[in-house]
mmCIF file of C-alpha atoms in Angstrom:
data_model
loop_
_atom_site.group_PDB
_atom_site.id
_atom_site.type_symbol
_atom_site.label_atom_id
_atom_site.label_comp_id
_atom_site.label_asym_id
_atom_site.label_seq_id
_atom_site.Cartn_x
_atom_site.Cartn_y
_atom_site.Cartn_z
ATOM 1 C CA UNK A 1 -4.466 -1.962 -4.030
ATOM 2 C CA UNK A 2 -5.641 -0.150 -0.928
ATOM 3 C CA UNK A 3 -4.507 3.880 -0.540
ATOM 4 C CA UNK A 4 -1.443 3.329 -3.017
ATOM 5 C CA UNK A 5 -0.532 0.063 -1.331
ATOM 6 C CA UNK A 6 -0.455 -3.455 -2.719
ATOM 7 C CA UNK A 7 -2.077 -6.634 -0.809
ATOM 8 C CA UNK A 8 -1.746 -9.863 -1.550
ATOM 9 C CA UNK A 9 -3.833 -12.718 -0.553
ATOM 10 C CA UNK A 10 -2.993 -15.164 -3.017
ATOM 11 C CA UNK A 11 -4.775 -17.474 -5.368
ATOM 12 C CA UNK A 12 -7.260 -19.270 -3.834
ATOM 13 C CA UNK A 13 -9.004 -16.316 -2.457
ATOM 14 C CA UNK A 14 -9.477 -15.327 -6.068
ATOM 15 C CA UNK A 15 -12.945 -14.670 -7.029
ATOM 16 C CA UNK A 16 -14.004 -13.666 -3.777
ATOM 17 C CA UNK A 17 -15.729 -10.230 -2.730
ATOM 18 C CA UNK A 18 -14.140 -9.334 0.622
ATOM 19 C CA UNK A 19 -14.815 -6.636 3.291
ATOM 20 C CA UNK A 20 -11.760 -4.295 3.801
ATOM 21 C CA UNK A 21 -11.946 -2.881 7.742
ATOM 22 C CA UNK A 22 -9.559 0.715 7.170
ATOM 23 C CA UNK A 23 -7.762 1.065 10.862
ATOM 24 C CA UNK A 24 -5.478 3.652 11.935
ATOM 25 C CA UNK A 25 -2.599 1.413 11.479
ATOM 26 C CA UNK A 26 -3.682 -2.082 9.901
ATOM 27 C CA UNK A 27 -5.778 -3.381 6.695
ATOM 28 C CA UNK A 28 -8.046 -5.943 7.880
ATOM 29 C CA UNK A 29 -9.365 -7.838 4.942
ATOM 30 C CA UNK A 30 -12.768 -10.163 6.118
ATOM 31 C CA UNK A 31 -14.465 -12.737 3.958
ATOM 32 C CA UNK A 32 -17.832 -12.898 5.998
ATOM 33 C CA UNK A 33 -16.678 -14.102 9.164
ATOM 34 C CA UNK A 34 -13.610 -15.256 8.227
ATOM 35 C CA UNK A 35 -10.402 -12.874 8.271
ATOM 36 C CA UNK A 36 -8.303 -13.700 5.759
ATOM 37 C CA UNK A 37 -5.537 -11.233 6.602
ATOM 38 C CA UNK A 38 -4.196 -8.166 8.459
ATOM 39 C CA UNK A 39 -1.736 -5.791 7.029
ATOM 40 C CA UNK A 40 -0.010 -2.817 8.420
ATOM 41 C CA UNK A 41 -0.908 0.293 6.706
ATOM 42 C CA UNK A 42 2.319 1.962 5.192
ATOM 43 C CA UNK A 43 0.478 4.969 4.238
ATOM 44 C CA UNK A 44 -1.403 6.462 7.000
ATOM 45 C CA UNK A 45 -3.190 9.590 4.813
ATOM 46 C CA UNK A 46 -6.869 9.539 5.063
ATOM 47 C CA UNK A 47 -7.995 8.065 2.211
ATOM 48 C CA UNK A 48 -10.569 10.385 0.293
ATOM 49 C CA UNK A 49 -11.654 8.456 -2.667
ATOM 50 C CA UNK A 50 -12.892 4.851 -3.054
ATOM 51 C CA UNK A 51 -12.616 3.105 -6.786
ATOM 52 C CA UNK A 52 -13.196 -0.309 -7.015
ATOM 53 C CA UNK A 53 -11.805 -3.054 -9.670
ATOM 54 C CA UNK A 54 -12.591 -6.572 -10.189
ATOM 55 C CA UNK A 55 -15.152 -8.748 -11.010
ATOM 56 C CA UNK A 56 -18.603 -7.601 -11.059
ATOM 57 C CA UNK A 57 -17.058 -3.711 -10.795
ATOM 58 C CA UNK A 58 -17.471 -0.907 -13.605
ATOM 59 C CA UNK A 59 -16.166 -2.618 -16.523
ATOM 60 C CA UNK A 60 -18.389 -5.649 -16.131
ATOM 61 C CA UNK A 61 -21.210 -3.995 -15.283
ATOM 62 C CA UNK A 62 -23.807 -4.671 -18.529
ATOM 63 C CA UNK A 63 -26.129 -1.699 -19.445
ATOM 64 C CA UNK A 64 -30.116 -1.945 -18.855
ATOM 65 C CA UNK A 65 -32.452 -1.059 -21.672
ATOM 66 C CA UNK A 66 -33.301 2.429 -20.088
ATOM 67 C CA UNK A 67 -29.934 3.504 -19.953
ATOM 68 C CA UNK A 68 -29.546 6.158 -22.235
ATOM 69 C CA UNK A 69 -26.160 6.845 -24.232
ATOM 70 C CA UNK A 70 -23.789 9.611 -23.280
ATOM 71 C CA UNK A 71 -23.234 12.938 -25.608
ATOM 72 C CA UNK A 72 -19.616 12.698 -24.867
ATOM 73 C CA UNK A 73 -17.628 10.409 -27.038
#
């Protein structure tokens, strides 16, 4: 999900850590080189926060040693 808006590139691009290129009017989504689609951007807002899901992204992420625990719980 990009700025509210869903993109697909199906399953055997699953796995993969891609580049997303924001335009004024398209998505371009880039796999090194290789672009592995364009999509037209239904929401043209300027996007103002970034959060990232998937693999290897915050809930993955395994704590080091010297991480210390939070007082909130």
């Amino acid at each position: 999900m990009i700025n509210g808006q869903f993109i697909k590139l199906g399953p055997r691009h699953a796995g993969k850590i891609v580049t997303v290129v924001i335009e004024d009017t398209y998505y371009r989504i880039l796999h090194g080189e290789d672009e592995l689609a364009v999509r037209p951007r239904k929401n043209r807002e300027p996007i103002t926060r970034l959060y990232v899901k998937g693999m290897g992204t915050q809930k993955d992420r395994q704590g080091s040693p010297d991480d210390k625990p939070s007082r909130k719980s």
